[in-house]
PDB file of C-alpha atoms in Angstrom:
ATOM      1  CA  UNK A 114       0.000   0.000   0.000  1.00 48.00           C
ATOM      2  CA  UNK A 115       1.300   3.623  -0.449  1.00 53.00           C
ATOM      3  CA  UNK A 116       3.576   4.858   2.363  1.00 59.00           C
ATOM      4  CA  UNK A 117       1.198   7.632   3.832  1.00 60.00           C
ATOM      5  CA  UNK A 118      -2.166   5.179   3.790  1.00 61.00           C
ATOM      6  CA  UNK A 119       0.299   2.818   5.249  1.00 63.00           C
ATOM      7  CA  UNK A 120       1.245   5.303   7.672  1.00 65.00           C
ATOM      8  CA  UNK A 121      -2.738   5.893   8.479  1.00 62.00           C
ATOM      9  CA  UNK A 122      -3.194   2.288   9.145  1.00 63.00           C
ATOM     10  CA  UNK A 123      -0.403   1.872  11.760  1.00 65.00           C
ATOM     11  CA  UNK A 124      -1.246   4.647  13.687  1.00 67.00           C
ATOM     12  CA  UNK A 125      -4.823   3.340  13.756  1.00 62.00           C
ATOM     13  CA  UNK A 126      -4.227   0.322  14.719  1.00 66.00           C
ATOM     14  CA  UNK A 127      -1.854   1.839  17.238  1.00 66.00           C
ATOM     15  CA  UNK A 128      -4.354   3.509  18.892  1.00 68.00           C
ATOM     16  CA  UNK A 129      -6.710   0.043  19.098  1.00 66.00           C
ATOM     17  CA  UNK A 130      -3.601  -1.599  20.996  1.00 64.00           C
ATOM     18  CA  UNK A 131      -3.305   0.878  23.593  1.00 65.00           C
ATOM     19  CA  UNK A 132      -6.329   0.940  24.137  1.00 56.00           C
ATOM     20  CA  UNK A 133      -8.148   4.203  23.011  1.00 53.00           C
ATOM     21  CA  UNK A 134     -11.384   4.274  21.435  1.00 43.00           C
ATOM     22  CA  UNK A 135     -10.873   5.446  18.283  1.00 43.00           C
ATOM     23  CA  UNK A 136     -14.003   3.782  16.450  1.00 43.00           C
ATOM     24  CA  UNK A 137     -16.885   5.669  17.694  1.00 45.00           C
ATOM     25  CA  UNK A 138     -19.249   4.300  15.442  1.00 44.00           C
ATOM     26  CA  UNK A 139     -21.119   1.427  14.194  1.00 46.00           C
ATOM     27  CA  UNK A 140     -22.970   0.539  10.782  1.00 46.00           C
ATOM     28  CA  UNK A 141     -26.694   1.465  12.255  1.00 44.00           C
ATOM     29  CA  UNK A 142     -25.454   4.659  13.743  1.00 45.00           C
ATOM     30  CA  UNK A 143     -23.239   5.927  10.087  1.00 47.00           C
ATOM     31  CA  UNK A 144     -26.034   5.742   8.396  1.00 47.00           C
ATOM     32  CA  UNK A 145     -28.423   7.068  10.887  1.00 44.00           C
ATOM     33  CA  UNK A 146     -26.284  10.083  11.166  1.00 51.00           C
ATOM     34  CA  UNK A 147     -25.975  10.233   7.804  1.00 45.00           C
ATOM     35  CA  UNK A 148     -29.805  11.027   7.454  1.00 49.00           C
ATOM     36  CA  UNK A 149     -29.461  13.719  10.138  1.00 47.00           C
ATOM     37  CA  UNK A 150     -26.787  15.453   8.082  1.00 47.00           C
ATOM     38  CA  UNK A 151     -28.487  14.950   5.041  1.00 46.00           C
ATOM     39  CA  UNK A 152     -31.678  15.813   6.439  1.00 48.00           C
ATOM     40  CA  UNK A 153     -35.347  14.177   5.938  1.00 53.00           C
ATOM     41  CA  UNK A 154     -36.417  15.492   2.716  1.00 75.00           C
ATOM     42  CA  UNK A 155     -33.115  14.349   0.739  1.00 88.00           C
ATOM     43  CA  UNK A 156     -33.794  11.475  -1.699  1.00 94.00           C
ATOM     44  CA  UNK A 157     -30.436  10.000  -2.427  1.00 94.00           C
ATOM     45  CA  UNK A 158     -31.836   7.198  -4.418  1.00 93.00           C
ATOM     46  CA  UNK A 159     -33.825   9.582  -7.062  1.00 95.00           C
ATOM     47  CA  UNK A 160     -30.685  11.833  -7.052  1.00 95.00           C
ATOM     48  CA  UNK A 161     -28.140   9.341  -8.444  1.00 95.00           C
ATOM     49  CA  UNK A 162     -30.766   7.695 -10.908  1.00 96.00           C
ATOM     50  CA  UNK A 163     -31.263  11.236 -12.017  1.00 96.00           C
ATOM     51  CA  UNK A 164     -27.389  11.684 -12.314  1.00 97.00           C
ATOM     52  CA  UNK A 165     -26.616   8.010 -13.002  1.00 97.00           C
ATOM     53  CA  UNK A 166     -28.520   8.653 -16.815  1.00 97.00           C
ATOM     54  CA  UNK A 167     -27.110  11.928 -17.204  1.00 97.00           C
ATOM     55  CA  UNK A 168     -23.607  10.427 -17.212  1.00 98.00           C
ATOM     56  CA  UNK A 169     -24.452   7.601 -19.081  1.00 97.00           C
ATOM     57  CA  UNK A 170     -25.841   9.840 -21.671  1.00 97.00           C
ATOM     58  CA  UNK A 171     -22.469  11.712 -21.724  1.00 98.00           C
ATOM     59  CA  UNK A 172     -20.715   8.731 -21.998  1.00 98.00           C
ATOM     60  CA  UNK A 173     -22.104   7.293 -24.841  1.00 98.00           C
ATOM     61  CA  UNK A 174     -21.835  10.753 -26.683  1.00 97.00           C
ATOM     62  CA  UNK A 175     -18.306  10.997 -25.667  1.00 97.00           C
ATOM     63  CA  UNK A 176     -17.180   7.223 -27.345  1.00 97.00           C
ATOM     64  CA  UNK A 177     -19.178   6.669 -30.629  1.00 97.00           C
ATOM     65  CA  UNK A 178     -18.775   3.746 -33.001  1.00 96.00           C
ATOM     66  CA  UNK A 179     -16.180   4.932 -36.220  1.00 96.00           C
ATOM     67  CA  UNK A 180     -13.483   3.798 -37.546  1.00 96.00           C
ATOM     68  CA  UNK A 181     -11.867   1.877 -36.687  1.00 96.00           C
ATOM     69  CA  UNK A 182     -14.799   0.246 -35.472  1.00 97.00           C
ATOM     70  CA  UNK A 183     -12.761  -2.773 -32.943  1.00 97.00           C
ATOM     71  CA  UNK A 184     -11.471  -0.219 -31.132  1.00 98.00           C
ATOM     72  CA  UNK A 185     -14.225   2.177 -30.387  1.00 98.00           C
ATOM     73  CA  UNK A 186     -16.754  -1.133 -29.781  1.00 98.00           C
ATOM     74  CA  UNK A 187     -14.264  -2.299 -26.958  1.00 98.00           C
ATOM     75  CA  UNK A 188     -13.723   0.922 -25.214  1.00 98.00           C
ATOM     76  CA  UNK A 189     -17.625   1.226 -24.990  1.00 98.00           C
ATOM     77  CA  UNK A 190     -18.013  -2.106 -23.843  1.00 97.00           C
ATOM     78  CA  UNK A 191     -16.415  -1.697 -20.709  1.00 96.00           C
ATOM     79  CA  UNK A 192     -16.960   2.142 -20.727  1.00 97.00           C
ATOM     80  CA  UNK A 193     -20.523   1.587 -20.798  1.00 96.00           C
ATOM     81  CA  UNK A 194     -21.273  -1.478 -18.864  1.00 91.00           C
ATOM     82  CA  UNK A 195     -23.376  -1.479 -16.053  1.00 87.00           C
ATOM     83  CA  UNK A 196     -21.357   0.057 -13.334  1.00 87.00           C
ATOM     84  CA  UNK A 197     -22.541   2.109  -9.965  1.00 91.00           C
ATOM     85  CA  UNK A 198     -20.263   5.140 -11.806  1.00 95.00           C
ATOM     86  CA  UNK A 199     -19.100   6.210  -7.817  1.00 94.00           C
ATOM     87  CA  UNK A 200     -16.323   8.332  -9.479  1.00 95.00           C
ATOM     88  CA  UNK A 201     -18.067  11.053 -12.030  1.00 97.00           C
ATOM     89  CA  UNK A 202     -21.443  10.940  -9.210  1.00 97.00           C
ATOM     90  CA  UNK A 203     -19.338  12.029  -6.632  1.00 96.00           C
ATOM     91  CA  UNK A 204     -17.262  14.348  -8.499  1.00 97.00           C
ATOM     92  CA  UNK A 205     -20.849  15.561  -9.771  1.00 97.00           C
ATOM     93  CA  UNK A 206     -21.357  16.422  -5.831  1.00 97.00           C
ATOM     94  CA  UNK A 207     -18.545  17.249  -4.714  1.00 96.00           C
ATOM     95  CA  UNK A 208     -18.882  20.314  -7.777  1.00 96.00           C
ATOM     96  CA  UNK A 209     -22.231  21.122  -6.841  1.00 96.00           C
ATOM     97  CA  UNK A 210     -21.439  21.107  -3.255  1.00 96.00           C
ATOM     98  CA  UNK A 211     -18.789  24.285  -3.850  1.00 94.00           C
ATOM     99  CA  UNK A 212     -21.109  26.312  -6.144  1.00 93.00           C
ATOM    100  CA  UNK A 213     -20.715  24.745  -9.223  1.00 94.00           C
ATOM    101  CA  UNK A 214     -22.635  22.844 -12.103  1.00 95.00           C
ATOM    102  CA  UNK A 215     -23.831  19.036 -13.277  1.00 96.00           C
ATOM    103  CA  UNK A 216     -22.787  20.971 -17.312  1.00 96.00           C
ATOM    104  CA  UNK A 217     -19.206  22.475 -15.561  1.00 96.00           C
ATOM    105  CA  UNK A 218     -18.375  19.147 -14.384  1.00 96.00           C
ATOM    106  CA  UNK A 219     -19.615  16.385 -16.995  1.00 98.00           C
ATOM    107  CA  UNK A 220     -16.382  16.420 -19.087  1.00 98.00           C
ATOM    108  CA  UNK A 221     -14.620  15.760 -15.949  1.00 97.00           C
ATOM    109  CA  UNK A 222     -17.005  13.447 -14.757  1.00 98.00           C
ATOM    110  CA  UNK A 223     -16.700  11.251 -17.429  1.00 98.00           C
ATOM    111  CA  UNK A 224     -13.193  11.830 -17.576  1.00 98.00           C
ATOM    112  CA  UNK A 225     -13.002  10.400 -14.618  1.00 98.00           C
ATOM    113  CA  UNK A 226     -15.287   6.860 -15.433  1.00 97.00           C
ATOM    114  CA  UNK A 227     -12.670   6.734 -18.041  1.00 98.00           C
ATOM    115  CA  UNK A 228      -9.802   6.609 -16.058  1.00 97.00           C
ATOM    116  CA  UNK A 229     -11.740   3.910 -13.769  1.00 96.00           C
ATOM    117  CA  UNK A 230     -13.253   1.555 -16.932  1.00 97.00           C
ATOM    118  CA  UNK A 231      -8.944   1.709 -18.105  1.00 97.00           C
ATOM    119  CA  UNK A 232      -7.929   0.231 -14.418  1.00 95.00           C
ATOM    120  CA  UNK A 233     -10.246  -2.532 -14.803  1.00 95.00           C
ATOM    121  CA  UNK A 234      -9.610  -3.510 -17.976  1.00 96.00           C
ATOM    122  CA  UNK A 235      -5.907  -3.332 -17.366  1.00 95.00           C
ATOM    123  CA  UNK A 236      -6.534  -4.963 -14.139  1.00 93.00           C
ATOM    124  CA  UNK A 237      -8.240  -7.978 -15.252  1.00 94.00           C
ATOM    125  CA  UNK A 238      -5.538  -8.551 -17.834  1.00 95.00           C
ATOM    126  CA  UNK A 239      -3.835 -12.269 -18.014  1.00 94.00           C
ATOM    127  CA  UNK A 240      -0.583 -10.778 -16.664  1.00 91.00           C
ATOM    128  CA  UNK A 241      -2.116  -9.288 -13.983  1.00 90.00           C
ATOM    129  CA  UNK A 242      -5.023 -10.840 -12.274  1.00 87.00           C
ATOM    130  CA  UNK A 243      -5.747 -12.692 -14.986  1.00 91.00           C
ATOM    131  CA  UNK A 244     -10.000 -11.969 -14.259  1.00 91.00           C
ATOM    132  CA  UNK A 245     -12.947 -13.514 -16.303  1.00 92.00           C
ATOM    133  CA  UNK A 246     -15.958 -11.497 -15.041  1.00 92.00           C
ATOM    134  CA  UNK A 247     -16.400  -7.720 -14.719  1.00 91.00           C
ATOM    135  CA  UNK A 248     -19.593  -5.873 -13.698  1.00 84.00           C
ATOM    136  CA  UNK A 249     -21.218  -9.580 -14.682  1.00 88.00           C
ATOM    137  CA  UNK A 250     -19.967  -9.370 -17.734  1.00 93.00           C
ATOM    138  CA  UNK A 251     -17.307 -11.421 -19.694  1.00 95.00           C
ATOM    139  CA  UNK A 252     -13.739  -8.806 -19.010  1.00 96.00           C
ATOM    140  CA  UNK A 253     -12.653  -7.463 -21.778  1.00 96.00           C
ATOM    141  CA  UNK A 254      -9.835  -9.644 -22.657  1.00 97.00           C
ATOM    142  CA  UNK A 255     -12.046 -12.380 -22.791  1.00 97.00           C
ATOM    143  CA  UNK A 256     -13.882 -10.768 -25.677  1.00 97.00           C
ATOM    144  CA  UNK A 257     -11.973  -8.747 -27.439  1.00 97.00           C
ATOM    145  CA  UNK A 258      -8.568 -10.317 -27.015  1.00 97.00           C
ATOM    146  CA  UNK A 259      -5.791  -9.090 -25.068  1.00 97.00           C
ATOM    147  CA  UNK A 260      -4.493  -7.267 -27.528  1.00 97.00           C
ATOM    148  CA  UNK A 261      -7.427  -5.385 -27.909  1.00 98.00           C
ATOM    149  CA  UNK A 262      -8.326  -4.757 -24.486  1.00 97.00           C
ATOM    150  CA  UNK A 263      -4.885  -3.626 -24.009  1.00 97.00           C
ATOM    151  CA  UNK A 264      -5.294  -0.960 -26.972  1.00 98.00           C
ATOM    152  CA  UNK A 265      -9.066   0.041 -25.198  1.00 98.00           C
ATOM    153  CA  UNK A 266      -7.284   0.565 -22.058  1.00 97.00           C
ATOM    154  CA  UNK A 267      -5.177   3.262 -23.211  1.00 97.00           C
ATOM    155  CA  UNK A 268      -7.602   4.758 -25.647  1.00 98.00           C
ATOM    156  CA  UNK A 269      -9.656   5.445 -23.075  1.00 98.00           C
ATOM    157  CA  UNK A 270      -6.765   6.296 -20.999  1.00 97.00           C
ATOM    158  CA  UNK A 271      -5.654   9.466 -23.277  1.00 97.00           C
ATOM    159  CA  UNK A 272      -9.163  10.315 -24.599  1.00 98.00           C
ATOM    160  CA  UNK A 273      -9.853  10.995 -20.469  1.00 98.00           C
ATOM    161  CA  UNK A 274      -7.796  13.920 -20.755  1.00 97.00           C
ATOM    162  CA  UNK A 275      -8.657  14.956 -24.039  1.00 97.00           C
ATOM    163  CA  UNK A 276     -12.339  15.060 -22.602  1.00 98.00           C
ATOM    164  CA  UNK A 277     -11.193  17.590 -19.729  1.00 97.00           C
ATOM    165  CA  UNK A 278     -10.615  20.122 -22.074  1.00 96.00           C
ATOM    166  CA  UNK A 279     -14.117  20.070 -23.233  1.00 96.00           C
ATOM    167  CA  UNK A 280     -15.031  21.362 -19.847  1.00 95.00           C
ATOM    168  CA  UNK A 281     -17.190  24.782 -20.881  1.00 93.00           C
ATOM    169  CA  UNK A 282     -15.321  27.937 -21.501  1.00 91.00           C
ATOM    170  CA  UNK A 283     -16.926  29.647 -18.290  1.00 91.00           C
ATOM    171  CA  UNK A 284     -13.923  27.486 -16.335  1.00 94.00           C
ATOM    172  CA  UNK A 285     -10.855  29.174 -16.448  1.00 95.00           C
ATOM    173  CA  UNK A 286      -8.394  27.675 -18.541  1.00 95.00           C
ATOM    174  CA  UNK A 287      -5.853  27.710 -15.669  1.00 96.00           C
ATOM    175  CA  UNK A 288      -8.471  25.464 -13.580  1.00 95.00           C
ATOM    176  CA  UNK A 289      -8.927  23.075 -16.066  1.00 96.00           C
ATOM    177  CA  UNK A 290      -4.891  22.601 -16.440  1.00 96.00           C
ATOM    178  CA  UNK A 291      -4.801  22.673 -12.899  1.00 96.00           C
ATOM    179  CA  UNK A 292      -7.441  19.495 -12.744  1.00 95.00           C
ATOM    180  CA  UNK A 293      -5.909  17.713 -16.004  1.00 97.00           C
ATOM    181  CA  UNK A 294      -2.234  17.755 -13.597  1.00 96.00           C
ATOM    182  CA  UNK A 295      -3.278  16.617 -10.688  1.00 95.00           C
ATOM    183  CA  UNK A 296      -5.607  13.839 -12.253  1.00 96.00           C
ATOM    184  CA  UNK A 297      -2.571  12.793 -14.292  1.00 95.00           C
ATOM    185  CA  UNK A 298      -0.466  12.570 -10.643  1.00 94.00           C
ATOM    186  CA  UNK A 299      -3.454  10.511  -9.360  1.00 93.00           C
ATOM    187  CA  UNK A 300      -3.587   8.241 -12.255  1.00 93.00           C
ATOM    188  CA  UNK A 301       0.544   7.827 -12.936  1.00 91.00           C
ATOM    189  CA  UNK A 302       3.253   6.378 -11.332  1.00 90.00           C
ATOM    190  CA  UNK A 303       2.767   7.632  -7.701  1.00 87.00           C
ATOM    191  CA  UNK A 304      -1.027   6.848  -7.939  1.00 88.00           C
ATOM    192  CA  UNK A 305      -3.045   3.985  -9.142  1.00 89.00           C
ATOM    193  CA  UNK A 306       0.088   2.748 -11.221  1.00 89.00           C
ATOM    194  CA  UNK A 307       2.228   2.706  -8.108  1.00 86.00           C
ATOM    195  CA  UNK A 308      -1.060   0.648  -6.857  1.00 82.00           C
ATOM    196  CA  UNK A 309      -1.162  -2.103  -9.775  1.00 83.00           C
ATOM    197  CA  UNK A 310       3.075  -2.308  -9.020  1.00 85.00           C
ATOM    198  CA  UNK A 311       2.291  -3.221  -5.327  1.00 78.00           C
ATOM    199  CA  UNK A 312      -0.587  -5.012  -6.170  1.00 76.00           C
ATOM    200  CA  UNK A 313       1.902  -7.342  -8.186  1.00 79.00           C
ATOM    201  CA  UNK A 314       3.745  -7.119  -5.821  1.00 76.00           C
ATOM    202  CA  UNK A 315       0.711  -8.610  -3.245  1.00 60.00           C
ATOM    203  CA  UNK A 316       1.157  -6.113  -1.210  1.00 50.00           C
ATOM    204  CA  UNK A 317      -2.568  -4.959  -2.441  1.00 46.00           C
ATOM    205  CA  UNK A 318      -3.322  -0.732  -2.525  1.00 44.00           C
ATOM    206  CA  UNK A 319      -6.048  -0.181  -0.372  1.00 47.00           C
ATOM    207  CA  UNK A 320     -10.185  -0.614  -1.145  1.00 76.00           C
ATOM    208  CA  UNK A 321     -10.419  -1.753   2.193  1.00 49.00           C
ATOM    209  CA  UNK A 322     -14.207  -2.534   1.252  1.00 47.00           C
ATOM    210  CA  UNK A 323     -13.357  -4.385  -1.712  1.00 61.00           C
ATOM    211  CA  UNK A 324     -11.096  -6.542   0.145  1.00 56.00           C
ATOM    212  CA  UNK A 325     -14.151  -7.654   2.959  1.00 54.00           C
ATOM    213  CA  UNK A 326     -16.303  -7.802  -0.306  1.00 56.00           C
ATOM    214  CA  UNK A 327     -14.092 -10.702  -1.984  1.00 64.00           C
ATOM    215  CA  UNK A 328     -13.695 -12.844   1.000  1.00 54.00           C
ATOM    216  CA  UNK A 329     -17.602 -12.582   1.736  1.00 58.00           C
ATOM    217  CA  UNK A 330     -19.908 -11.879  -1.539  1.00 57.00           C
ATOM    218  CA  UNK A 331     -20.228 -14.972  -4.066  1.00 57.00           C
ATOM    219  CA  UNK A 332     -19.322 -14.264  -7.519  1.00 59.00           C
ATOM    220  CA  UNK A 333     -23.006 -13.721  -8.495  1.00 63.00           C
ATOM    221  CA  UNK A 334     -23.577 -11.009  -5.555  1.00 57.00           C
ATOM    222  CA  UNK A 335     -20.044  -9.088  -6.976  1.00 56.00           C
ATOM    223  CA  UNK A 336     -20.586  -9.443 -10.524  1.00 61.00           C
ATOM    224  CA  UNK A 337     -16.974 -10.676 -10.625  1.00 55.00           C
ATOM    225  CA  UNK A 338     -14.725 -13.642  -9.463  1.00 60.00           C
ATOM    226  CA  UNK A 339     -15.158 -13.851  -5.968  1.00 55.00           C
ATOM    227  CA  UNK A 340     -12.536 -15.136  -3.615  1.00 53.00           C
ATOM    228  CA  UNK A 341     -10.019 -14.105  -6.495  1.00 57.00           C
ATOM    229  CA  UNK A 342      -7.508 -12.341  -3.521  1.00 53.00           C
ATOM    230  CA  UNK A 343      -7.047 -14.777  -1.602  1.00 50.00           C
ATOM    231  CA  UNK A 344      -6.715 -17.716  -4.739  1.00 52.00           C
ATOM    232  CA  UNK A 345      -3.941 -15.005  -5.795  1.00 52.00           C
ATOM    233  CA  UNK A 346      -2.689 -15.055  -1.933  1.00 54.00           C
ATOM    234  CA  UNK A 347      -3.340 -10.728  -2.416  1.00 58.00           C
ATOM    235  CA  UNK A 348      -2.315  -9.107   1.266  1.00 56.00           C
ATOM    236  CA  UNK A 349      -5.688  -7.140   1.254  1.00 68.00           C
ATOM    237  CA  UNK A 350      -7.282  -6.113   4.810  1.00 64.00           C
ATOM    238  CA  UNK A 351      -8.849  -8.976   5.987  1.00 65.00           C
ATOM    239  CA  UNK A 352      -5.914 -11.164   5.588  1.00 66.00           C
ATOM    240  CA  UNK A 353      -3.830  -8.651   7.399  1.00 66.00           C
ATOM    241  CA  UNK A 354      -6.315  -7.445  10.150  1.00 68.00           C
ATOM    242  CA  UNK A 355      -9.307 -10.022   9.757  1.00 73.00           C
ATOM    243  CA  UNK A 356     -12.851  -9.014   8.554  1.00 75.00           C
ATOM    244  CA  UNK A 357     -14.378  -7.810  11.898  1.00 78.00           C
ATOM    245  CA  UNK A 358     -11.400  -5.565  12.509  1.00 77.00           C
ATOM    246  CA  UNK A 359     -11.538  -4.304   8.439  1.00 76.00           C
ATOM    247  CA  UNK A 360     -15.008  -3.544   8.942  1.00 83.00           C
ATOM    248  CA  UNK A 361     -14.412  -1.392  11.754  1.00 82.00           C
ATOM    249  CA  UNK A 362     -11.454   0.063   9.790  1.00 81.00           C
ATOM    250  CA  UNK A 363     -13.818   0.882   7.656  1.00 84.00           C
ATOM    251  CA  UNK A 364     -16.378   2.635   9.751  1.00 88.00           C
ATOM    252  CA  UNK A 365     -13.432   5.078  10.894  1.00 87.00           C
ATOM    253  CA  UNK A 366     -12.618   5.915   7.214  1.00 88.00           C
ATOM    254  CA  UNK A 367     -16.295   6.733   6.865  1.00 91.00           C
ATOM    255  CA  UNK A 368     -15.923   8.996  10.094  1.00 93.00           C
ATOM    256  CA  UNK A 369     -12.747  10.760   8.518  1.00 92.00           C
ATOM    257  CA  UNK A 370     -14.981  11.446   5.865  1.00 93.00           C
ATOM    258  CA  UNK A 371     -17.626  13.228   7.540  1.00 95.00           C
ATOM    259  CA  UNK A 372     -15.546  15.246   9.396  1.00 95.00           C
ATOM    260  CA  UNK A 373     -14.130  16.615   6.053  1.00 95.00           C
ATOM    261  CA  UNK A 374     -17.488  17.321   5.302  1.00 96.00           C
ATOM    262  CA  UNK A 375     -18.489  19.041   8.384  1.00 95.00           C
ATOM    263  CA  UNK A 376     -17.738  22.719   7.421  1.00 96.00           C
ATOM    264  CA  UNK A 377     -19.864  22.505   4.470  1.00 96.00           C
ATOM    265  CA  UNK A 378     -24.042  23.609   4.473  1.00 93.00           C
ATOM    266  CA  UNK A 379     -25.371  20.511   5.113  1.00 93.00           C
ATOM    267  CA  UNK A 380     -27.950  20.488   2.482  1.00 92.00           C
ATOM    268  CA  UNK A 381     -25.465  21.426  -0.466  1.00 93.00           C
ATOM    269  CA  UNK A 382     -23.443  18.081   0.931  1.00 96.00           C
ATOM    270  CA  UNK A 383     -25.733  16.073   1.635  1.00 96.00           C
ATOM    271  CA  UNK A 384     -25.344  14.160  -1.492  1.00 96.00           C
ATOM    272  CA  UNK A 385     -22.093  12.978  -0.629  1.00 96.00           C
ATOM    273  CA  UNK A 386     -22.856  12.587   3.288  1.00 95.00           C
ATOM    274  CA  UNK A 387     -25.545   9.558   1.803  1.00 94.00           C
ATOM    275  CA  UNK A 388     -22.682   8.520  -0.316  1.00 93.00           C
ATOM    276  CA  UNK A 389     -20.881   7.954   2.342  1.00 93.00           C
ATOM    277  CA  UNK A 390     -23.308   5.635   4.205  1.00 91.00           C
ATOM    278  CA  UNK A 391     -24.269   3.851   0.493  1.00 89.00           C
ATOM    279  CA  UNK A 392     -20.624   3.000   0.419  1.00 86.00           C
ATOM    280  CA  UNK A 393     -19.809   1.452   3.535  1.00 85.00           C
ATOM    281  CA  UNK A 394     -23.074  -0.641   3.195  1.00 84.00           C
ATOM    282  CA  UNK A 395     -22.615  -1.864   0.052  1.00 77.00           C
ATOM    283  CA  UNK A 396     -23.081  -5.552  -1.147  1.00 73.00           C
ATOM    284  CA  UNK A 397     -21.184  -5.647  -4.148  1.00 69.00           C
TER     285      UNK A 397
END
């Protein structure tokens, strides 16, 4: 894992062995404090439906079907599969939250889904966790050939940033550069590619949630191989801490969180406060 989450984990854990109580929270009481934040008359599940189509809509505009056709087909079949789209919903929010706009934000949003549909595909390869199933789906390798879900990966790996600049003209251009630099830094060799290195490595960059998800969920409930770390012998969070202890690992992320959001009107954010609570309840 990278050397500052790594860092985060040992003093947490620290803190368990001497004895303070440093999870003061448990699954019923996240979420119900997530509704208090959010407040009563916030429907989280019509908000992402209504944002869920948007960005599909915007993501089937941004990849059409030319020439050459192989291409294009396999970077919009794991572009536009079903996925819960987490990334350009919650970038979606976190805009809005600040002042800004679903039509300021979609280029990035999508951008973003991108970047996220590349690491799968990438990840699933042969020479790396060699996956068959995605999202319920055959991976990409699997239909397309690796070749050719090698080639989608990084098509939709450049055409990401491409998309950024698309962002409306109201943004200054400054901003945009700013955003296009430090999602590069995310996405390169000290971010998710120093992840897949460790992850080779089985060492295993932290999803702390994905990691209880793969020892618990059967490959129908995931929509993906199930039990896949641990066939690989992956050092993900349950093999390192065990699931209860994960779990609770996990409810203390999800209390970092909403201290973050804490300064922030509570109605503007409560979007991602329900996000929050949707993600550390998940089942898949």
């Amino acid at each position: 894992m990278r050397r500052g989450f790594q860092s985060f984990v040992a003093a947490w854990l620290k803190s368990r062995s001497n004895g303070n109580t440093v999870v003061n929270v448990t699954r019923a009481s996240v979420g119900a404090d997530a509704d208090l934040e959010a407040g009563p008359q916030f429907d989280f599940k019509t908000y992402i439906t209504k944002k869920t189509k948007a960005v599909n809509e915007a993501l089937d505009m941004a990849v059409p079907v030319r020439y050459p056709e192989k291409i294009h087909e396999a970077m919009r079949y794991s572009l536009l599969s079903r996925g819960k789209r987490v990334c350009p919903l919650m970038c979606i929010s976190a805009c809005e939250l600040v002042g800004g706009s679903e039509e300021i934000c979609m280029p990035t949003a999508c951008a973003l889904e991108m970047l996220h549909a590349m690491s799968l595909i990438h990840d699933d390869l042969p020479c790396m966790d060699n996956a068959e199933l995605r999202r319920g789906l055959p991976t990409s390798h699997k239909v397309f050939g690796e070749d050719m879900a090698i080639l989608a990966g990084d098509a939709l790996l450049t055409l990401a940033f491409e998309h950024m600049t698309k962002t409306p003209s109201a943004v200054p251009a400054e901003r945009i550069v700013r955003c296009i630099a430090h999602v590069g830094k995310m996405i390169g060799s000290q971010g998710c590619v120093a992840g897949q290195v460790v992850d080779l490595a089985s060492g295993g960059d932290p999803n702390v949630k994905d990691d209880i998800l793969d020892v618990t969920k059967s490959t129908e409930q995931l929509g993906k191989t199930g039990g896949k770390d641990v066939t690989l012998d992956k050092a993900t969070f349950p093999k390192l801490l065990g699931v209860q202890q994960s779990q609770e690992f996990v409810l203390y992320l999800a209390g970092k969180a909403r201290e973050l959001l804490s300064p922030f009107d509570r109605k503007k954010a409560a979007p991602l406060y329900s996000f929050i609570d949707y993600l550390i309840n998940r089942e898949s």
